[in-house]
PDB file of N, CA and C in Angstrom:
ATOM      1  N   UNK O   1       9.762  11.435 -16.923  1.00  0.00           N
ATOM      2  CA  UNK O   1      11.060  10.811 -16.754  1.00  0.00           C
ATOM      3  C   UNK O   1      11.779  11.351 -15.534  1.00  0.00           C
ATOM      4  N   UNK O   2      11.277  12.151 -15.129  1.00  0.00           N
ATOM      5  CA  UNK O   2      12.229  13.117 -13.817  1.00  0.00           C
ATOM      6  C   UNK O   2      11.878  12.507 -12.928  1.00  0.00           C
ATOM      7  N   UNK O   3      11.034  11.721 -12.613  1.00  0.00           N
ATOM      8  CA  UNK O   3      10.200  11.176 -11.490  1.00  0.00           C
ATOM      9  C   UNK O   3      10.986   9.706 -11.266  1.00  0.00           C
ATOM     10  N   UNK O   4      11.391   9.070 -12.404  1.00  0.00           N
ATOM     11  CA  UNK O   4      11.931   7.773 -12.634  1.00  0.00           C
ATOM     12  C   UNK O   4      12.713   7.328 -11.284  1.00  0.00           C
ATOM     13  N   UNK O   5      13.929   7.980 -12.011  1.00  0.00           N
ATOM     14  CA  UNK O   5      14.765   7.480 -10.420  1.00  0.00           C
ATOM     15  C   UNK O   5      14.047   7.186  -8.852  1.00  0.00           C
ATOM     16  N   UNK O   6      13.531   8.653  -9.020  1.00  0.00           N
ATOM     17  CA  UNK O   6      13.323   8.455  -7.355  1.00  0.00           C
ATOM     18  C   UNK O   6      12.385   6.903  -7.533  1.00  0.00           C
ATOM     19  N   UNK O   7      11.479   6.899  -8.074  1.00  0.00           N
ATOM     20  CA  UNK O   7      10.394   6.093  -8.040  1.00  0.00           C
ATOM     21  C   UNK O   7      10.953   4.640  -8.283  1.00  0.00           C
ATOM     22  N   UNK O   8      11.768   4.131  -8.797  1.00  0.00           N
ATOM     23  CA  UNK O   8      13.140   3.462  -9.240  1.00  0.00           C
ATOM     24  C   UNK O   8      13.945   2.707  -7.694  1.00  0.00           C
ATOM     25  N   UNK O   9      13.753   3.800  -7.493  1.00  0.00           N
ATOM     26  CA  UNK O   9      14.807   3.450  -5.938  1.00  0.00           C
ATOM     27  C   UNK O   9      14.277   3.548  -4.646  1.00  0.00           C
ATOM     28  N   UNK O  10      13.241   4.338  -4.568  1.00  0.00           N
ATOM     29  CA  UNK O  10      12.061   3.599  -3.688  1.00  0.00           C
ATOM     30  C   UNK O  10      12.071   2.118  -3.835  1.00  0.00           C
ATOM     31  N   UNK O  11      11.304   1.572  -5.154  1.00  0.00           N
ATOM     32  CA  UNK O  11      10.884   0.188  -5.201  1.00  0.00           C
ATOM     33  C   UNK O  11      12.035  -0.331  -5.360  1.00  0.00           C
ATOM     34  N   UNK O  12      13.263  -0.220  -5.125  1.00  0.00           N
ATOM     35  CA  UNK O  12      14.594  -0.614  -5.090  1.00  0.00           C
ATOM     36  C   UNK O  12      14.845  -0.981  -3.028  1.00  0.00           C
ATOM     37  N   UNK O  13      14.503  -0.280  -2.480  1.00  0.00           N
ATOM     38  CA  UNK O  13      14.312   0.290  -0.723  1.00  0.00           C
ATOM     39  C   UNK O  13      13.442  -0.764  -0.034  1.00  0.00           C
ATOM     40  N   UNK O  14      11.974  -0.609  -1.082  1.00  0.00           N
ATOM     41  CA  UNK O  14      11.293  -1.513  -0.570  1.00  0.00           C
ATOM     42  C   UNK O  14      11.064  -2.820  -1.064  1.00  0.00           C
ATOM     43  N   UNK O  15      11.990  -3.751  -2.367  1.00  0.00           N
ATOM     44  CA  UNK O  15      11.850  -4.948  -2.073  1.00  0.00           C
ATOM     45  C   UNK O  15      13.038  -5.383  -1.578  1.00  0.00           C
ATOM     46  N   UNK O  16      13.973  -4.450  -1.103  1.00  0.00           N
ATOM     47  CA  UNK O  16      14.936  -5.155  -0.185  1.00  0.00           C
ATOM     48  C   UNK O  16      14.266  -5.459   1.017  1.00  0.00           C
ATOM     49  N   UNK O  17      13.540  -4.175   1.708  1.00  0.00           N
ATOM     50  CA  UNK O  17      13.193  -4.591   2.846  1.00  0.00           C
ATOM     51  C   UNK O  17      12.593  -5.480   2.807  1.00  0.00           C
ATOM     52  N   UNK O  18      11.609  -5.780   1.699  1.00  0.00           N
ATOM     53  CA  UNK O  18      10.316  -6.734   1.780  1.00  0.00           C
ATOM     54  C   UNK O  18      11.122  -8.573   1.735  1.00  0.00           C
ATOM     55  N   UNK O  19      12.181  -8.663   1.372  1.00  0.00           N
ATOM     56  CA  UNK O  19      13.092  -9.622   0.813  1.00  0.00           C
ATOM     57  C   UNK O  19      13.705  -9.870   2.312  1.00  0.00           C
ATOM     58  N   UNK O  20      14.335  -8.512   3.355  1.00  0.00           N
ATOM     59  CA  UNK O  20      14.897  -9.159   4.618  1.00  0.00           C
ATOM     60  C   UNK O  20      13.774  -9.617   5.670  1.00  0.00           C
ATOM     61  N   UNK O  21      12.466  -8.980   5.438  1.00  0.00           N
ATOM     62  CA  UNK O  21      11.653  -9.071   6.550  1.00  0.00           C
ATOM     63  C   UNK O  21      11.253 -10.525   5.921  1.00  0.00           C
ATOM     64  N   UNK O  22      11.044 -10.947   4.802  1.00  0.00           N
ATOM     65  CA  UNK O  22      10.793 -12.479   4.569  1.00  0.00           C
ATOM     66  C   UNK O  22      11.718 -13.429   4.705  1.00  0.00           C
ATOM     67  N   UNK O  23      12.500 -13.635   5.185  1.00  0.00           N
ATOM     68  CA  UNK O  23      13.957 -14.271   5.294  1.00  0.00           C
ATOM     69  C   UNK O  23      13.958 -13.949   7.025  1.00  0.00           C
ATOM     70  N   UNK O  24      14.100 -13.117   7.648  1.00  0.00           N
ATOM     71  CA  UNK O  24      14.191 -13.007   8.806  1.00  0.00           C
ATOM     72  C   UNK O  24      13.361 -12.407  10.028  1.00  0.00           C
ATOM     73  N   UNK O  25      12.014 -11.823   9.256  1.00  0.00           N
ATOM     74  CA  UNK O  25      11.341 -11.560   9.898  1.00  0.00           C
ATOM     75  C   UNK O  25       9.964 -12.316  10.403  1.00  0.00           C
ATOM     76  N   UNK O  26       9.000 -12.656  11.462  1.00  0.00           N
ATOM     77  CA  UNK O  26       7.599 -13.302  11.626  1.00  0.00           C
ATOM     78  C   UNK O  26       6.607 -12.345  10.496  1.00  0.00           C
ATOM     79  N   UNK O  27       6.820 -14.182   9.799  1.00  0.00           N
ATOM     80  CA  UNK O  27       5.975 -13.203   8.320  1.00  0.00           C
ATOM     81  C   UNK O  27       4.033 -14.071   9.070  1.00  0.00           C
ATOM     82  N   UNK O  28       3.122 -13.228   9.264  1.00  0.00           N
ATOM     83  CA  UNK O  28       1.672 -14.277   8.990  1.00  0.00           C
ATOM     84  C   UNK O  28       1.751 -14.492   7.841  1.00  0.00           C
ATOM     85  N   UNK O  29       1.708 -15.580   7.069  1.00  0.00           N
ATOM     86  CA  UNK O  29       1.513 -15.636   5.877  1.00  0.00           C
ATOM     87  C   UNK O  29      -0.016 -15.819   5.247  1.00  0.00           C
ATOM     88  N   UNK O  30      -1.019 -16.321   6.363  1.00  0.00           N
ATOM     89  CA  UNK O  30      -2.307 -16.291   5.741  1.00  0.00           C
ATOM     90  C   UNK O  30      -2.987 -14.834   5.669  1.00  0.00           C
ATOM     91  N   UNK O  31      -2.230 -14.176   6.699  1.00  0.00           N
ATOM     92  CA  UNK O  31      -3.225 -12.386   6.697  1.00  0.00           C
ATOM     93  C   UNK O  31      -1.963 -11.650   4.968  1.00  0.00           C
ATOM     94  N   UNK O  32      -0.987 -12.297   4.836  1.00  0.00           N
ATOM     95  CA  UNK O  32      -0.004 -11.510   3.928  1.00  0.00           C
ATOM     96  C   UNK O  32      -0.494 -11.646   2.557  1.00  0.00           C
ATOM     97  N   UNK O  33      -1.597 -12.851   2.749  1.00  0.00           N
ATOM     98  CA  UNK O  33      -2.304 -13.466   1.108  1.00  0.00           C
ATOM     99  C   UNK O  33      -3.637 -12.527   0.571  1.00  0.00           C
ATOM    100  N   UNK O  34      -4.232 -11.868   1.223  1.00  0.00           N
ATOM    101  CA  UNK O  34      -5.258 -10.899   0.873  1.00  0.00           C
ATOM    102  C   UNK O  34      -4.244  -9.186   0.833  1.00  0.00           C
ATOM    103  N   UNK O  35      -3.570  -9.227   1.489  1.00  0.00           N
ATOM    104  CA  UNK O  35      -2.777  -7.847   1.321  1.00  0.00           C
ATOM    105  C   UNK O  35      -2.417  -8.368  -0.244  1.00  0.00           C
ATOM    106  N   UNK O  36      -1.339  -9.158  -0.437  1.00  0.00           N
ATOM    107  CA  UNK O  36      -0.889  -9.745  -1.769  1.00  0.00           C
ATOM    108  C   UNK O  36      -2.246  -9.407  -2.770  1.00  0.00           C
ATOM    109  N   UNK O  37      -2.820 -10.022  -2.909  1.00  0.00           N
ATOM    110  CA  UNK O  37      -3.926  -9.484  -3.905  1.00  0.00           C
ATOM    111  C   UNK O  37      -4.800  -8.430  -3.759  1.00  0.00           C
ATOM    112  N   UNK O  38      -4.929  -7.406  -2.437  1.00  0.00           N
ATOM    113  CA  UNK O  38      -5.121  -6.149  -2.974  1.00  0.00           C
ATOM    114  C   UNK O  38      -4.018  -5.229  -3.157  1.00  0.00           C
ATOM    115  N   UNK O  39      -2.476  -5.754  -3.462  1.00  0.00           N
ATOM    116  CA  UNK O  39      -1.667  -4.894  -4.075  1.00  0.00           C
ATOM    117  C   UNK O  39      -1.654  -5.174  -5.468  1.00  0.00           C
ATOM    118  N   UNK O  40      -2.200  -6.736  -5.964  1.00  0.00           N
ATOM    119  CA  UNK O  40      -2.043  -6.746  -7.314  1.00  0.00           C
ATOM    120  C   UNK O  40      -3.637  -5.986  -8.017  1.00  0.00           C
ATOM    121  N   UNK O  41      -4.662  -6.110  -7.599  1.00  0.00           N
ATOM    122  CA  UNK O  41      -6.070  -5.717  -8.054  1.00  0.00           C
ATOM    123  C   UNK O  41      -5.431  -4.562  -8.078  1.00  0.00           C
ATOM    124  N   UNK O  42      -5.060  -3.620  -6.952  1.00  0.00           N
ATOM    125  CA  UNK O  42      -4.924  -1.817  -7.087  1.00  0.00           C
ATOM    126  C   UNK O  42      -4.231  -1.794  -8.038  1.00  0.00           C
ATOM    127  N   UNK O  43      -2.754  -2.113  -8.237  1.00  0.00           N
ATOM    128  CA  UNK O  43      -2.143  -2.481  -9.190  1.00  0.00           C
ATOM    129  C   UNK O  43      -2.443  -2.098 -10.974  1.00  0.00           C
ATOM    130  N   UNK O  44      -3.164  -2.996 -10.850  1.00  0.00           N
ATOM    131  CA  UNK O  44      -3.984  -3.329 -12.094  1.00  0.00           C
ATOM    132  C   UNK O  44      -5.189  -2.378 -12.188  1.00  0.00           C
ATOM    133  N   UNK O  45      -5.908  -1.612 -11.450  1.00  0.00           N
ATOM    134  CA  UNK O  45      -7.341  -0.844 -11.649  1.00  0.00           C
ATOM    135  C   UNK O  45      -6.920   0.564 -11.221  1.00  0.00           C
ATOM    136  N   UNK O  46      -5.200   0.317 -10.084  1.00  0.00           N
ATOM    137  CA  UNK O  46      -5.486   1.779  -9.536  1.00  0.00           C
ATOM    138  C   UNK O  46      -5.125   2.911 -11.076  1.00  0.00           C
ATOM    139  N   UNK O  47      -4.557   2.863 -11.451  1.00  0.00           N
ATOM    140  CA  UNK O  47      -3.547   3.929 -12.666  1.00  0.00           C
ATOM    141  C   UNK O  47      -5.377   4.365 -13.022  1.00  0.00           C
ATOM    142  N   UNK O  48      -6.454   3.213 -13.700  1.00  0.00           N
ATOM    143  CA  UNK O  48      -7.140   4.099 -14.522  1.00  0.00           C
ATOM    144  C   UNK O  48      -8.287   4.655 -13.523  1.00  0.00           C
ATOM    145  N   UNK O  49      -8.500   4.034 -12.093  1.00  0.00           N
ATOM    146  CA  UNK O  49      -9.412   5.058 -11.516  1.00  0.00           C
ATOM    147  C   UNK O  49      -8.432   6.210 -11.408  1.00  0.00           C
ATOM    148  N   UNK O  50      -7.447   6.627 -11.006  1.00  0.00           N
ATOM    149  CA  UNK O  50      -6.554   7.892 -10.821  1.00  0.00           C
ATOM    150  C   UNK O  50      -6.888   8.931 -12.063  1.00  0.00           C
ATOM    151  N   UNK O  51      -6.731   8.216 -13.085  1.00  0.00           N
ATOM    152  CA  UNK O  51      -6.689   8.823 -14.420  1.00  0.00           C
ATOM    153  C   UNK O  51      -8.572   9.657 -14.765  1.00  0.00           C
ATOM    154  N   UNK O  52      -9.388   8.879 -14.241  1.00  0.00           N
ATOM    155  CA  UNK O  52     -10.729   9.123 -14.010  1.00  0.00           C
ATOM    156  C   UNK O  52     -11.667   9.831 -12.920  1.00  0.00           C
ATOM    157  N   UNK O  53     -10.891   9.940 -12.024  1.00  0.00           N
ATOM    158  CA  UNK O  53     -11.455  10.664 -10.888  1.00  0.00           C
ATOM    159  C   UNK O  53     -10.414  12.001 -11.148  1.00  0.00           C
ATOM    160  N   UNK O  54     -11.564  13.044 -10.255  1.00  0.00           N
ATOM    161  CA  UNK O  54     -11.003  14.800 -10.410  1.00  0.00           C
ATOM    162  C   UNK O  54      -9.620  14.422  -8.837  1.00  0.00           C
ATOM    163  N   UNK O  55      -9.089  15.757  -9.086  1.00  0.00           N
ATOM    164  CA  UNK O  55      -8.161  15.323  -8.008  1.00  0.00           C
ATOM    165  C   UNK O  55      -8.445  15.461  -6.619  1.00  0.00           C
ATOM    166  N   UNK O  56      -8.790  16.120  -6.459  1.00  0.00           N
ATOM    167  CA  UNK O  56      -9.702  16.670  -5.070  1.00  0.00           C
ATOM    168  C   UNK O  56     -10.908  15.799  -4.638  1.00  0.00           C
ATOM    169  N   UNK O  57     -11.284  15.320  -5.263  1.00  0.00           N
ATOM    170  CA  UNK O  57     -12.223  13.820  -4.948  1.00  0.00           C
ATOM    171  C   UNK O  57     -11.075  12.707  -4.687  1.00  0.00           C
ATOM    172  N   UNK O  58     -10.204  12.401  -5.080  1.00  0.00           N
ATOM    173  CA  UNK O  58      -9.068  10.786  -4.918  1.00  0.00           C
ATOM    174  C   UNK O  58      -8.266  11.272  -3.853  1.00  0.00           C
ATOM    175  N   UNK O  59      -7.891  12.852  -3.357  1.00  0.00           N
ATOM    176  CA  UNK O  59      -7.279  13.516  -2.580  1.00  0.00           C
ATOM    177  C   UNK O  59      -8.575  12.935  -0.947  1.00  0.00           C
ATOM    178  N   UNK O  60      -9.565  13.359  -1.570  1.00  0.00           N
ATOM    179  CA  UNK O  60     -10.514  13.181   0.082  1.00  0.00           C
ATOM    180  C   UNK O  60     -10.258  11.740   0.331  1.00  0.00           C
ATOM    181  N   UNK O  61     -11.138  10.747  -0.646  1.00  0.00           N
ATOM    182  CA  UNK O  61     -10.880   9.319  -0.726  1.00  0.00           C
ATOM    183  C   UNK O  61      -9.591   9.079   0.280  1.00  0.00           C
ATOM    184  N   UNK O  62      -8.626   9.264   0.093  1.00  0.00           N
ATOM    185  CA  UNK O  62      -7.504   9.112   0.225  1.00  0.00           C
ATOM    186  C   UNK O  62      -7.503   9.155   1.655  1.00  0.00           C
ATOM    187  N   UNK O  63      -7.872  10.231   2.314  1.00  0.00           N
ATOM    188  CA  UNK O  63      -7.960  10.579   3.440  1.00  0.00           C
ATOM    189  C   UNK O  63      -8.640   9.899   4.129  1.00  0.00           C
ATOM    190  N   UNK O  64      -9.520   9.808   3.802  1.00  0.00           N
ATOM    191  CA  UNK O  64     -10.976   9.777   4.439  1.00  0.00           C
ATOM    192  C   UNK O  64     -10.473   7.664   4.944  1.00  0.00           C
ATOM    193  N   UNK O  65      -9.880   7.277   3.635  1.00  0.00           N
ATOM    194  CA  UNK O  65      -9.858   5.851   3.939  1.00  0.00           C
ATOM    195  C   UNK O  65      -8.502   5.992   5.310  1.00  0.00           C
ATOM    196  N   UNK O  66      -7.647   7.150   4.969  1.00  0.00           N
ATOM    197  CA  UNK O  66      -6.320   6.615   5.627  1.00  0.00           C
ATOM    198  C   UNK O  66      -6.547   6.475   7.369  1.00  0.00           C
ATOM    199  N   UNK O  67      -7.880   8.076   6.947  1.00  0.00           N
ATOM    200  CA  UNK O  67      -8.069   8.285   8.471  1.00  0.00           C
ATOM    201  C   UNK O  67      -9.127   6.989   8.795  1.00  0.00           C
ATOM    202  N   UNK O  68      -9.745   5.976   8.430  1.00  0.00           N
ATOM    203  CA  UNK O  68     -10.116   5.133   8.843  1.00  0.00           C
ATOM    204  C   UNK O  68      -9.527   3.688   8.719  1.00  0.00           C
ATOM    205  N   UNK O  69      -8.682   3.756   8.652  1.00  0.00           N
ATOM    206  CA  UNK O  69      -7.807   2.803   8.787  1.00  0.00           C
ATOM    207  C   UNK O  69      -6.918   2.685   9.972  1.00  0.00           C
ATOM    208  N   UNK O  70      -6.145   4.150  10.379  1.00  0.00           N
ATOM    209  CA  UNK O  70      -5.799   4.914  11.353  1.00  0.00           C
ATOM    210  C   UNK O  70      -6.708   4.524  12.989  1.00  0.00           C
ATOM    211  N   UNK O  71      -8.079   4.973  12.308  1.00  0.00           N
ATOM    212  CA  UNK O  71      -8.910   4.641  13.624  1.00  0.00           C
ATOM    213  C   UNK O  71      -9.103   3.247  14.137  1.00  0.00           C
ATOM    214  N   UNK O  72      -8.973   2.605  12.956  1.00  0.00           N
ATOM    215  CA  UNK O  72      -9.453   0.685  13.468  1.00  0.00           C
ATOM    216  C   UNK O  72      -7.612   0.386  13.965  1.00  0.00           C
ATOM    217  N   UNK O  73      -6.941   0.868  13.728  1.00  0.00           N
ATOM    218  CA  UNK O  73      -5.656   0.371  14.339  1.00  0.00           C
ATOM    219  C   UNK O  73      -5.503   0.563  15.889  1.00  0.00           C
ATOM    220  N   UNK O  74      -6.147   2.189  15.948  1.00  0.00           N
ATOM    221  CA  UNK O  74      -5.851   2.842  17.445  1.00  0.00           C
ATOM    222  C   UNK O  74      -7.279   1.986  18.290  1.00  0.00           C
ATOM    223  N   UNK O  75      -8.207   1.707  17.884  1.00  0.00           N
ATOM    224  CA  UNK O  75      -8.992   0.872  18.337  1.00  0.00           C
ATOM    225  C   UNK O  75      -8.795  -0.241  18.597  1.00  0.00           C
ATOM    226  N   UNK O  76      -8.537  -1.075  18.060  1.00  0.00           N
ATOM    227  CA  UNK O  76      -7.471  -2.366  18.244  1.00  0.00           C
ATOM    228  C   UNK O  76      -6.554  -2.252  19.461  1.00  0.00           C
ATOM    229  N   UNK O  77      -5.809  -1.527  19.069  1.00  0.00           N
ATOM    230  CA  UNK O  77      -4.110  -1.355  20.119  1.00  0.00           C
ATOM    231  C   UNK O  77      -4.639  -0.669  21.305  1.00  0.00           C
ATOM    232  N   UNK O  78      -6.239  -0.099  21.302  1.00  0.00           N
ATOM    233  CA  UNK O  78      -6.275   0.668  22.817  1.00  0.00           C
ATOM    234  C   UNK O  78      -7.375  -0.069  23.857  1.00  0.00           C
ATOM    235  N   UNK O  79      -8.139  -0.998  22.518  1.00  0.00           N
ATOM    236  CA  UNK O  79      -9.155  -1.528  23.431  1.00  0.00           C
ATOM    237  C   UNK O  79      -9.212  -2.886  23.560  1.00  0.00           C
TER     238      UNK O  79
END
């Protein structure tokens, strides 16, 4: 329960923003339709892989994807 608020008002932060950038911002809407359903799949599967994996394994994962995600961006934007 201590966690609530903050977590509360985050997703309070971000569907405002998500609400002005759709109203006034250049939304793609065909690249926004596969993001849309891998926020609902994680959604829905992330809680029980979390709950199932050790922490230090979902900790690397974590990384390992962010830092490659990281790299295809700077690849993109440099080449």
């Amino acid at each position: 329960q201590t966690c609530a608020l903050p977590i509360s008002l985050a997703g309070v932060a971000n569907g405002t923003a998500a609400i002005a950038f759709i109203l006034w911002g250049p939304v793609r809407w065909l690249d926004a339709i596969p993001l849309a359903a891998g926020l609902f799949v994680g959604g829905l599967i992330g809680p029980a892989i979390v709950r199932t994996l050790p922490p230090g394994i979902f900790r690397r994962v974590v990384v390992v994807c962010g830092f490659g995600v990281a790299a295809l961006l700077a690849l993109r934007a440099l080449g």
